[in-house]
mmCIF file of C-alpha atoms and ligand atoms in Angstrom:
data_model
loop_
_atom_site.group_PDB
_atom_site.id
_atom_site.type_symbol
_atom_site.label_atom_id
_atom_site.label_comp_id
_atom_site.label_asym_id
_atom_site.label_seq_id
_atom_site.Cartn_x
_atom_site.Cartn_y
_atom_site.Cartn_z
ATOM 1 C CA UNK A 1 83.478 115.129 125.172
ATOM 2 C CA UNK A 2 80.488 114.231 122.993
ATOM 3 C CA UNK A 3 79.409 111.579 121.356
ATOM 4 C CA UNK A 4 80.033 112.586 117.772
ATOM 5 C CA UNK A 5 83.616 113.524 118.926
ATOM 6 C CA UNK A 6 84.473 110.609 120.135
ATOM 7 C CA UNK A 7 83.000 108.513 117.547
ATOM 8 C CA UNK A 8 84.891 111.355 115.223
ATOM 9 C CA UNK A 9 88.263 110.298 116.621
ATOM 10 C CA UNK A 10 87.957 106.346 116.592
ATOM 11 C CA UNK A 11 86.861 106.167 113.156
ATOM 12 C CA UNK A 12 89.133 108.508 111.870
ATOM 13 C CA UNK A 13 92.268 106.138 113.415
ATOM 14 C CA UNK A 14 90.711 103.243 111.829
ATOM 15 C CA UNK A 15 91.018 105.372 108.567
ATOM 16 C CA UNK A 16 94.817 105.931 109.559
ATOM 17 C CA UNK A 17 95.407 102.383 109.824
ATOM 18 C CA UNK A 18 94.344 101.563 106.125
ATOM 19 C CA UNK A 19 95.876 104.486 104.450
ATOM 20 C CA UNK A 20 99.000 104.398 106.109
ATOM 21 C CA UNK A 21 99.157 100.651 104.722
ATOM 22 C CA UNK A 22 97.941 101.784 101.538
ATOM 23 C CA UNK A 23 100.290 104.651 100.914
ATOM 24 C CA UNK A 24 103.880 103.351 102.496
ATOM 25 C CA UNK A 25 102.602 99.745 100.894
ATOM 26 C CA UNK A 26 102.286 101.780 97.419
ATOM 27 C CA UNK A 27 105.993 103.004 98.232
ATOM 28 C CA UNK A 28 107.456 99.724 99.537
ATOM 29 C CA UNK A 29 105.875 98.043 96.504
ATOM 30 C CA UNK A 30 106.963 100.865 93.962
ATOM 31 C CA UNK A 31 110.971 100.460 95.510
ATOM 32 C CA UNK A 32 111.260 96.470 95.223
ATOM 33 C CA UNK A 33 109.847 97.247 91.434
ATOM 34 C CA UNK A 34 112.160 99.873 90.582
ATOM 35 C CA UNK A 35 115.057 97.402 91.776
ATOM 36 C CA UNK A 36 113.430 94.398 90.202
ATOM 37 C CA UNK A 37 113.841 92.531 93.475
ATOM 38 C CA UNK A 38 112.329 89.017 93.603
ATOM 39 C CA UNK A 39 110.587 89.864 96.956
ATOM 40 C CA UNK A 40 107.752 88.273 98.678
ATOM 41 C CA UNK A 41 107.087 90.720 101.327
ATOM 42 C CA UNK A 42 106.186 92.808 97.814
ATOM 43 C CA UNK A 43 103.877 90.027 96.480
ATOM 44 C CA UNK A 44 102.003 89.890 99.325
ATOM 45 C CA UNK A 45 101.721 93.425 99.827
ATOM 46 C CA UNK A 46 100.964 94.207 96.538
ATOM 47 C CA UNK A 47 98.135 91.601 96.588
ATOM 48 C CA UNK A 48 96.305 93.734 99.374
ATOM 49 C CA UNK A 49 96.832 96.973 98.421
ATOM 50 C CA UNK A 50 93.207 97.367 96.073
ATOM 51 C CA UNK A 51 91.426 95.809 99.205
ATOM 52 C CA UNK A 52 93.176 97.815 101.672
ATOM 53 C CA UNK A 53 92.251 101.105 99.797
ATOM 54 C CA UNK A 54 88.972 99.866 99.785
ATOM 55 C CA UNK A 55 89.020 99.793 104.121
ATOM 56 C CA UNK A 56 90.898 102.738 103.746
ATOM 57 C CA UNK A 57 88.037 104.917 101.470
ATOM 58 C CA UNK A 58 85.256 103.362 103.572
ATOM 59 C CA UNK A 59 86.706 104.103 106.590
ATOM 60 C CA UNK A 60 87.296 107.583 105.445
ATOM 61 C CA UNK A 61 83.564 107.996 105.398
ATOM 62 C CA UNK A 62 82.487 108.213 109.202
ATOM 63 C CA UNK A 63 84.867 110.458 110.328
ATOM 64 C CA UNK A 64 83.868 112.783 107.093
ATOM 65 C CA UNK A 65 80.204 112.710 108.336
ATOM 66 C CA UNK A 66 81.276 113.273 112.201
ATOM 67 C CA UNK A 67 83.562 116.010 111.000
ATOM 68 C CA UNK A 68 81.036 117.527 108.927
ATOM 69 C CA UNK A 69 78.987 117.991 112.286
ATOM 70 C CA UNK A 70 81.651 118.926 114.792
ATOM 71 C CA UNK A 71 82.975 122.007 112.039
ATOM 72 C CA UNK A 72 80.106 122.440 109.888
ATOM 73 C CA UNK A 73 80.383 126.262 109.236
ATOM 74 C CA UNK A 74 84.408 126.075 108.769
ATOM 75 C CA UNK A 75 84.049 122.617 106.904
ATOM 76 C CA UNK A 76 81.563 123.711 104.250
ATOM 77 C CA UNK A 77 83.466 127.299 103.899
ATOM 78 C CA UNK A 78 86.927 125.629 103.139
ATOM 79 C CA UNK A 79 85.603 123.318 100.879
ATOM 80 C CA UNK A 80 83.874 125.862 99.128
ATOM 81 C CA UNK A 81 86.704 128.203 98.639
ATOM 82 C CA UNK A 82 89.106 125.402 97.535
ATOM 83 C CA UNK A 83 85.887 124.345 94.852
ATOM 84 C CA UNK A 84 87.192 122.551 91.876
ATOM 85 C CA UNK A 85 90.738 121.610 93.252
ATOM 86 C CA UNK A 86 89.627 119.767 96.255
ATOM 87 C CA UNK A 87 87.105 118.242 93.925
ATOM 88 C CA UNK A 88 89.772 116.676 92.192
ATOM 89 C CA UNK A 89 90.646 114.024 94.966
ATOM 90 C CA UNK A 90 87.765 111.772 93.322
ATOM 91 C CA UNK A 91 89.097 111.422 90.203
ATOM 92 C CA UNK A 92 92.699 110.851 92.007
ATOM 93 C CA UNK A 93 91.292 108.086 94.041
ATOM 94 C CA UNK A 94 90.044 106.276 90.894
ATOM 95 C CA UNK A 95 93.201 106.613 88.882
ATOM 96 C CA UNK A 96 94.953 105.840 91.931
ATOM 97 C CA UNK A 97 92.457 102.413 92.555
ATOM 98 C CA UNK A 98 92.674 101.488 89.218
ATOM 99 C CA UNK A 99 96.436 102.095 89.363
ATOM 100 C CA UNK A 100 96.737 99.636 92.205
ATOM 101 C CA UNK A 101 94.479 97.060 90.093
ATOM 102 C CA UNK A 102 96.503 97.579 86.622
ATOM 103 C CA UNK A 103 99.601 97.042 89.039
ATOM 104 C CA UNK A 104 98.755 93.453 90.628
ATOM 105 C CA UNK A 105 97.664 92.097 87.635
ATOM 106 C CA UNK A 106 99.980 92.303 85.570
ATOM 107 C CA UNK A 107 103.702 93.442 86.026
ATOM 108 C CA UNK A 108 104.047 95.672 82.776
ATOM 109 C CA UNK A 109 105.225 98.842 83.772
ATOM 110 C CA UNK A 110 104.503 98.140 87.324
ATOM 111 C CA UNK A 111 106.813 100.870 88.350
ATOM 112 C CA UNK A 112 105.155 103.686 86.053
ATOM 113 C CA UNK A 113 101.644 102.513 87.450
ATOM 114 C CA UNK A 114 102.717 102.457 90.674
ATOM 115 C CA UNK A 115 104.838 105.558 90.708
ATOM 116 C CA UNK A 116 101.336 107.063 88.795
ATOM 117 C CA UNK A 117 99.331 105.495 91.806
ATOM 118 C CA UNK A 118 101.310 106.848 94.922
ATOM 119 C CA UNK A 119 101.127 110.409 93.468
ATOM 120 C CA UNK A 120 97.473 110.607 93.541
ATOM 121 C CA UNK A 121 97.676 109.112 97.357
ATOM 122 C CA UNK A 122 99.956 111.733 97.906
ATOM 123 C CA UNK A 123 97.530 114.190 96.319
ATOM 124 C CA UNK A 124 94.821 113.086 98.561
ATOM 125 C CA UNK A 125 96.611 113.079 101.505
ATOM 126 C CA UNK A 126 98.233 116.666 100.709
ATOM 127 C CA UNK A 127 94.271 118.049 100.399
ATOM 128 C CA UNK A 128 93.252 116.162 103.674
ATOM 129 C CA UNK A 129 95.986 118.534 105.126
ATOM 130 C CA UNK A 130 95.124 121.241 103.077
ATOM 131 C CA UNK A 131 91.417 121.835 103.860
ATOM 132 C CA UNK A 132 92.465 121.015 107.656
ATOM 133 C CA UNK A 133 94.422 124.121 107.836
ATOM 134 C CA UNK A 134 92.118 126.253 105.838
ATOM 135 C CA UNK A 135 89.100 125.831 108.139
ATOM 136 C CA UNK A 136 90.988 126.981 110.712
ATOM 137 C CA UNK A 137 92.451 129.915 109.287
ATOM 138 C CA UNK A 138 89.853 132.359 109.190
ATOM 139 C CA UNK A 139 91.984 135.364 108.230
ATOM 140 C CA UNK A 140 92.642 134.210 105.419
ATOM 141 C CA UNK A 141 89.375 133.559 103.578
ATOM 142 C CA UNK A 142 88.097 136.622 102.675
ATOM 143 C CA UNK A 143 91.374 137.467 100.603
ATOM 144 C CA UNK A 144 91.756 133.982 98.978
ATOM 145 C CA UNK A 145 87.943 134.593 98.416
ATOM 146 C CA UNK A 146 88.401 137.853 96.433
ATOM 147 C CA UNK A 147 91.218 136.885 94.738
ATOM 148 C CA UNK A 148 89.324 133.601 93.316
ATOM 149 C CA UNK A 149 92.421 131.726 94.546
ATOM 150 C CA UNK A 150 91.708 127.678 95.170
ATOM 151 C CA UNK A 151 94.879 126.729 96.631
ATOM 152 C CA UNK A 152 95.834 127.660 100.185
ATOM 153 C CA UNK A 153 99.696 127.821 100.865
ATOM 154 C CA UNK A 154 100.800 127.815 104.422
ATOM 155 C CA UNK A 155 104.226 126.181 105.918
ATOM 156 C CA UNK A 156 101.876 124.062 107.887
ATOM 157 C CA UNK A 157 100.719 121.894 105.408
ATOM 158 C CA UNK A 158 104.364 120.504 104.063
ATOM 159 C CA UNK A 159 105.333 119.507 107.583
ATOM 160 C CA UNK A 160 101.808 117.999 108.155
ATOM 161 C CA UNK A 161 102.592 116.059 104.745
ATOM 162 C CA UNK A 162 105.361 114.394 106.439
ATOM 163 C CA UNK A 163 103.968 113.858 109.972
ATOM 164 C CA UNK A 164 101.652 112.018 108.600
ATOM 165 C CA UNK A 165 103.901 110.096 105.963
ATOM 166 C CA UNK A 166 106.367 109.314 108.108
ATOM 167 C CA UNK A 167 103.440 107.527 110.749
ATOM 168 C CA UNK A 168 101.838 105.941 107.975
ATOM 169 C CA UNK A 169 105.139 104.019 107.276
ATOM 170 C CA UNK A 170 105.103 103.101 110.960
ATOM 171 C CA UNK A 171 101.802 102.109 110.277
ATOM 172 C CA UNK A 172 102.795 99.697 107.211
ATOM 173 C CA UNK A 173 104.924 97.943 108.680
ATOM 174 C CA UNK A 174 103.209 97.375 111.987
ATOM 175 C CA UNK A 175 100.301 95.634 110.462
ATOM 176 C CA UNK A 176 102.474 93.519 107.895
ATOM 177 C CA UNK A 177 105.085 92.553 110.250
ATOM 178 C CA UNK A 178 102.467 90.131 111.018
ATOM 179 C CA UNK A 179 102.050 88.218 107.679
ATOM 180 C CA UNK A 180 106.494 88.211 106.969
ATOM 181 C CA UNK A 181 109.391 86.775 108.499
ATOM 182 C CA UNK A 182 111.083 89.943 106.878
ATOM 183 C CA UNK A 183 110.819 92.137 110.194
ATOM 184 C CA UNK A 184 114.220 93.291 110.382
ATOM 185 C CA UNK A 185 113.579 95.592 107.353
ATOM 186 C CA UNK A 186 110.328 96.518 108.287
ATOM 187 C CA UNK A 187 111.695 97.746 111.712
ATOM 188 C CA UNK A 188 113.791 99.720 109.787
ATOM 189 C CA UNK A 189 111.236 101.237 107.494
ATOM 190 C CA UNK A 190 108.863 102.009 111.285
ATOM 191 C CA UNK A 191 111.964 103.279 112.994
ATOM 192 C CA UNK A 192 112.965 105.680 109.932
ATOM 193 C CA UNK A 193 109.553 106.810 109.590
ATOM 194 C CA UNK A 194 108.977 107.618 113.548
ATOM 195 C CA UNK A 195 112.219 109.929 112.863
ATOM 196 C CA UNK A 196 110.399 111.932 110.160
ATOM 197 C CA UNK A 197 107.758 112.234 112.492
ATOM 198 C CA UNK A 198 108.919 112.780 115.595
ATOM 199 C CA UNK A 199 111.505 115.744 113.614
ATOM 200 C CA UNK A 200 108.092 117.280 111.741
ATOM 201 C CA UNK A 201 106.242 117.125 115.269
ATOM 202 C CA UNK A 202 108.855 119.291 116.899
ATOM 203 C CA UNK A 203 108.689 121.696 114.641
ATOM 204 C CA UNK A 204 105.130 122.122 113.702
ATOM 205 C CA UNK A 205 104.377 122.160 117.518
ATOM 206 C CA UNK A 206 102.094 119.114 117.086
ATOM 207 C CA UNK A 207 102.028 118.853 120.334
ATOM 208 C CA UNK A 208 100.515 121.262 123.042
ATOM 209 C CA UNK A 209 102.118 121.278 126.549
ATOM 210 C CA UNK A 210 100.283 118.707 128.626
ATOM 211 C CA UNK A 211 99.573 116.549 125.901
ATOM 212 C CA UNK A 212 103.162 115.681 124.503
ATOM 213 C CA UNK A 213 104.043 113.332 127.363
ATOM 214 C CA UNK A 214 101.061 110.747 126.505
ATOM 215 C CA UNK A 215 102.393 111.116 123.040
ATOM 216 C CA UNK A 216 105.939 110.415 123.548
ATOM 217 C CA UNK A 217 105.152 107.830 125.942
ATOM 218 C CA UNK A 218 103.501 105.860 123.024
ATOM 219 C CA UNK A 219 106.439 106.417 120.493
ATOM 220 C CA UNK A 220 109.206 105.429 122.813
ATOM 221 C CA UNK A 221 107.131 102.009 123.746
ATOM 222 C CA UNK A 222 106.505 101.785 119.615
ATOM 223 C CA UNK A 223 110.515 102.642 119.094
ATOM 224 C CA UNK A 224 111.438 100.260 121.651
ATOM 225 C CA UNK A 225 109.101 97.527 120.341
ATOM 226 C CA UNK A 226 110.898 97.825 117.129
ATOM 227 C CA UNK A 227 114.589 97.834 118.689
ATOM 228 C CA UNK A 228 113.696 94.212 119.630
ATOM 229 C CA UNK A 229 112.723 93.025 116.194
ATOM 230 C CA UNK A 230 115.529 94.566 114.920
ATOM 231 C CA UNK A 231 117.397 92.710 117.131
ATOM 232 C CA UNK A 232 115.567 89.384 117.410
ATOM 233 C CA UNK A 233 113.148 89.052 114.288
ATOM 234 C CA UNK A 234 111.835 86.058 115.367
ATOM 235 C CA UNK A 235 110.886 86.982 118.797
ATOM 236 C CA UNK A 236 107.026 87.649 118.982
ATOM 237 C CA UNK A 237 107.502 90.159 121.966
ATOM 238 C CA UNK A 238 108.832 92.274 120.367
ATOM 239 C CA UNK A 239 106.289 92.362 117.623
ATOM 240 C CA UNK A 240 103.806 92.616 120.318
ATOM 241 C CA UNK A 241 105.155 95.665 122.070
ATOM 242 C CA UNK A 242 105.892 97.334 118.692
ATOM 243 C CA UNK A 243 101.865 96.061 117.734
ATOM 244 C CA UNK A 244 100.802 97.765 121.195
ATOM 245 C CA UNK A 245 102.972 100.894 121.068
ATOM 246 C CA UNK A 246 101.875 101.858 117.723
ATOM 247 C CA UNK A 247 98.502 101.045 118.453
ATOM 248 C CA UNK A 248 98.632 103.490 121.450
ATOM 249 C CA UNK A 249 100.684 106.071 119.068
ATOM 250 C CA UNK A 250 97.793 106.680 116.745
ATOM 251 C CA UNK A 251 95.417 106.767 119.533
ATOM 252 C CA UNK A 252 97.257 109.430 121.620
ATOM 253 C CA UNK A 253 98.153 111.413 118.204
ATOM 254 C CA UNK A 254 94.215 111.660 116.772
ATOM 255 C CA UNK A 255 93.524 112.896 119.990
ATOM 256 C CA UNK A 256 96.446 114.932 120.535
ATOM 257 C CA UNK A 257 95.923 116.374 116.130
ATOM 258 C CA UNK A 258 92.589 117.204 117.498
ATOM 259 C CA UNK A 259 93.360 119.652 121.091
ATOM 260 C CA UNK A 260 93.793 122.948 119.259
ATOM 261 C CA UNK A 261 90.712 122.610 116.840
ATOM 262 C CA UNK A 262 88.730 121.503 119.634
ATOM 263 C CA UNK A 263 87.655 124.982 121.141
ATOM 264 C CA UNK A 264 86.069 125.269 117.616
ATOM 265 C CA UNK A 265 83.331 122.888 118.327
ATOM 266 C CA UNK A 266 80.354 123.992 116.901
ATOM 267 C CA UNK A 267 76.970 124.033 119.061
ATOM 268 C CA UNK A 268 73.954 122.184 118.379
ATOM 269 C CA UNK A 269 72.355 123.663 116.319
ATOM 270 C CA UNK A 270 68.254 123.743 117.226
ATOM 271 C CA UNK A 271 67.026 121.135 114.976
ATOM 272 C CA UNK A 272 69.736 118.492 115.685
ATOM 273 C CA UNK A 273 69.638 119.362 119.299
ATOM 274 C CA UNK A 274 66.954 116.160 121.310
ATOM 275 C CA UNK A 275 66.183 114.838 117.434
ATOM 276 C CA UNK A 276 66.688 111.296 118.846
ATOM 277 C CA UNK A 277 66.871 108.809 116.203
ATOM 278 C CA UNK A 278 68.686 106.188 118.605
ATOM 279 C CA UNK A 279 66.338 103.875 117.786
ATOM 280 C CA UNK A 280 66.724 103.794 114.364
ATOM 281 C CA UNK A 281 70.458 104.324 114.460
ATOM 282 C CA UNK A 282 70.613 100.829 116.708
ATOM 283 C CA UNK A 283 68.618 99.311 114.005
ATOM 284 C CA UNK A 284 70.753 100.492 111.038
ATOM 285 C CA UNK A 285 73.782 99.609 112.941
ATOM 286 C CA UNK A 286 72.200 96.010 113.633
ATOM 287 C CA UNK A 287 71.127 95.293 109.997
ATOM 288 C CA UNK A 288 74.739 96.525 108.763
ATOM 289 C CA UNK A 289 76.203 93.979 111.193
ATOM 290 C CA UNK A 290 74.390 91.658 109.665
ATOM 291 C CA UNK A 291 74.638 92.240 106.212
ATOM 292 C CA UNK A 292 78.626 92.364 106.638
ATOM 293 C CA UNK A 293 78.748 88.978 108.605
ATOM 294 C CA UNK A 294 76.544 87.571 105.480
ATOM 295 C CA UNK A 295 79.292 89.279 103.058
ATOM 296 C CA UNK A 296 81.951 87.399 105.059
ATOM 297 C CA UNK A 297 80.458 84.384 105.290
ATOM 298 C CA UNK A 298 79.436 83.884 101.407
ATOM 299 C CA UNK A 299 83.308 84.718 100.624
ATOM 300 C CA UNK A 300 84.395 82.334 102.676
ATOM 301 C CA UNK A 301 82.218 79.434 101.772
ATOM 302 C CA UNK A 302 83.343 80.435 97.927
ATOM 303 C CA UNK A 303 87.255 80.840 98.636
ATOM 304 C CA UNK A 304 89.027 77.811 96.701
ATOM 305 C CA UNK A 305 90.215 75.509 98.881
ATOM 306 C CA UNK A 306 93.914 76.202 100.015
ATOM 307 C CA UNK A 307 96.607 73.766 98.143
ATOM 308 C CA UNK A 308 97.893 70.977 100.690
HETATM 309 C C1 HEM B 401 94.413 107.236 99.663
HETATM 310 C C2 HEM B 401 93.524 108.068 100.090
HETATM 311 C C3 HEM B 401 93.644 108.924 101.318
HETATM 312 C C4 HEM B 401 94.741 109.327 102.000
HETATM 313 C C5 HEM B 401 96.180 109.033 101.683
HETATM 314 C C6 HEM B 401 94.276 110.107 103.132
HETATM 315 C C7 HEM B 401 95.111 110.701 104.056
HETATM 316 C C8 HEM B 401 94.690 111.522 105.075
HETATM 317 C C9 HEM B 401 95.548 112.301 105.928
HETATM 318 C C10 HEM B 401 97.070 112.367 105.835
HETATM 319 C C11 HEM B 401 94.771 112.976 106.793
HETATM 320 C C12 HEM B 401 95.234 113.917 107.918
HETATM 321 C C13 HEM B 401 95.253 115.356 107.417
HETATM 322 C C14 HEM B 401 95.747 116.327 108.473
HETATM 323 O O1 HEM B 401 95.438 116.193 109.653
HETATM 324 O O2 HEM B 401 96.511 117.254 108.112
HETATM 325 C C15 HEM B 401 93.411 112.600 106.516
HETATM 326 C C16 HEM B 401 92.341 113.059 107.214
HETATM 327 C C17 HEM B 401 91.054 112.741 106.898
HETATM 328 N N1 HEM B 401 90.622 111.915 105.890
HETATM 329 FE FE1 HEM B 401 91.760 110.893 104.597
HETATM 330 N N2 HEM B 401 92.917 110.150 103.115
HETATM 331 C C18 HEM B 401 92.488 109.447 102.019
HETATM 332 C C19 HEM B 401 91.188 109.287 101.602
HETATM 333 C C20 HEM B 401 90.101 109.732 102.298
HETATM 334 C C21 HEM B 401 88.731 109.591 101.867
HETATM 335 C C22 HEM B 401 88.290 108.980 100.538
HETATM 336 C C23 HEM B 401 87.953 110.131 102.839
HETATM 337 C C24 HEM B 401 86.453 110.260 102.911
HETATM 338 C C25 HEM B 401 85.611 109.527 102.264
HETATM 339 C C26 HEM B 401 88.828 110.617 103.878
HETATM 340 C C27 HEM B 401 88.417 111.215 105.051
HETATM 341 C C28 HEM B 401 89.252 111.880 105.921
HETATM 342 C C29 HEM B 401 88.783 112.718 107.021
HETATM 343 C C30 HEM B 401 87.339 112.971 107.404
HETATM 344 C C31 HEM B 401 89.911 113.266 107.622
HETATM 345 C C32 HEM B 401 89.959 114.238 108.803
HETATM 346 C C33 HEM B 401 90.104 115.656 108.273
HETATM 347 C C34 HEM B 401 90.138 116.688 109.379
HETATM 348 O O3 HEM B 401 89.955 116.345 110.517
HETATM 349 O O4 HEM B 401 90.354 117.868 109.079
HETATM 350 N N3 HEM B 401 90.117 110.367 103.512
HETATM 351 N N4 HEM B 401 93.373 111.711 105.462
#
């Protein structure tokens, strides 16, 4: 495996993590304002959400540039073909940013904002899955080409749509089950949204032969994990195990997402191929440690003090 790939696959489940918070946070949020529920799980949620995006777009970034080098040829031609539409997931991040803004500052029409906000998530995450499938479907680009078409329709791309949804609520909850004593329900929302997964797995064919044992290894650890908070919230091994399993879920599935793509690795091409750079890419990595430890440090030595 090379370098790039595997620096492809880490950074892109780093990018899972925050927008799988992001979107089933969106939805949790969007619910308990619909009902009008006096709920602190909410509160808190909704406080993170504009920050979490921000992770989540960031950490988008690497695995674009690392995927832009594994597929360049396929990358660049599905991109191209879907042209103005795939374009559009810019100005659907800012409404949805701005959305998530609007929403935890004030609570007028919270639900409208927020209903406004999880569409254009949706959107995004319905491209992502879009353009996946089109790079890899070769046969199809000549006639989508000629018939100036910008969307690509395949069954594929629905049942991607709710893989991923129903991880990213798996997601949510495992990261904050940490900051609530309100486990019970989010064991609920994790276990519901492993079902949607695991049923959307089968029949895509997610995963190849070989490869679906590691997987379901990690969900039944993440499934059991959850069983126990559901049955003893307060219990912080069960948290733990639910923490580790989903952990080792999203590792095994990037990996396992990326198997059948993989024989469509692209070579070197001759001017990347003994470029170096490492040098300079130690450097740049060094002064953008730095830089971010500054970042943290000013924000802390400005937070207000917390009330006794
Ligand atoms: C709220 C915003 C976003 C959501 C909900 C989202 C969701 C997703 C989903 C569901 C996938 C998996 C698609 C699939 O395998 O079928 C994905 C992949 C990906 N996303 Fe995001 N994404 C968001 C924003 C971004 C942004 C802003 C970037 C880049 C700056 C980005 C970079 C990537 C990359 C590089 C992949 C891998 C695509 C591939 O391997 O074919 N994402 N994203």
């Amino acid at each position: 495996m090379s370098v790039v790939l595997v620096a492809y696959l880490a950074t892109l489940a780093l990018h899972a993590a925050f927008v799988g918070y992001v979107v089933a946070g969106t939805a949790y949020v969007l619910v308990q304002a619909v009902r009008r529920a006096d709920d602190p799980l909410a509160a808190t949620v909704l406080s993170r959400l504009p920050f979490m995006l921000g992770c989540g777009i960031t950490a988008g970034v690497a695995p674009l540039l690392f995927l832009q080098l594994l597929y360049q040829r396929r990358f660049y031609t599905a991109n191209l073909l879907m042209g103005p539409r795939w374009i559009l997931i810019v100005p659907a991040l800012i409404v949805g940013f701005y959305g998530l803004y609007l929403a935890k500052h004030t609570a007028r029409r919270r639900g409208l904002v927020l209903g406004a906000a999880l569409l254009c998530f949706a959107f995004v995450a319905y491209a992502w899955s879009e353009q996946h499938a089109l790079m890899q479907a070769d046969g199809a680009w000549e006639a989508m080409y000629a018939a100036g078409q910008r969307v690509y329709v395949a069954a594929e791309i629905p049942l991607r749509f709710a893989l991923f949804a129903g991880g990213m609520a798996a997601l949510f909850a495992a990261i904050a089950a940490w900051s609530t004593p309100l486990r019970r329900r989010l064991a609920v929302i994790a276990l519901a949204g492993r079902a949607v997964s695991v049923a959307a797995a089968v029949a895509l064919g997610f995963a190849p032969a070989g490869s679906a044992f590691g997987l379901g290894a990690a969900v039944a650890v993440d499934v059991l994990g959850w069983l126990l908070v559901l049955r003893r919230p307060d219990d912080a091994r069960g948290l733990w195990l639910a923490t580790g399993g989903g952990v080792a879920t999203l590792v095994a599935a990037v990996i396992v997402r990326e198997l059948p793509r993989m024989a469509l690795v692209e070579p070197e091409g001759p001017l990347s191929a003994g470029a170096g750079g490492a040098v300079v890419f130690v450097v740049a990595v060094a002064i953008g440690v730095a830089a971010v430890g500054w970042v943290i440090r000013t924000v802390r030595g400005a937070a207000p003090e917390e009330p006794a």
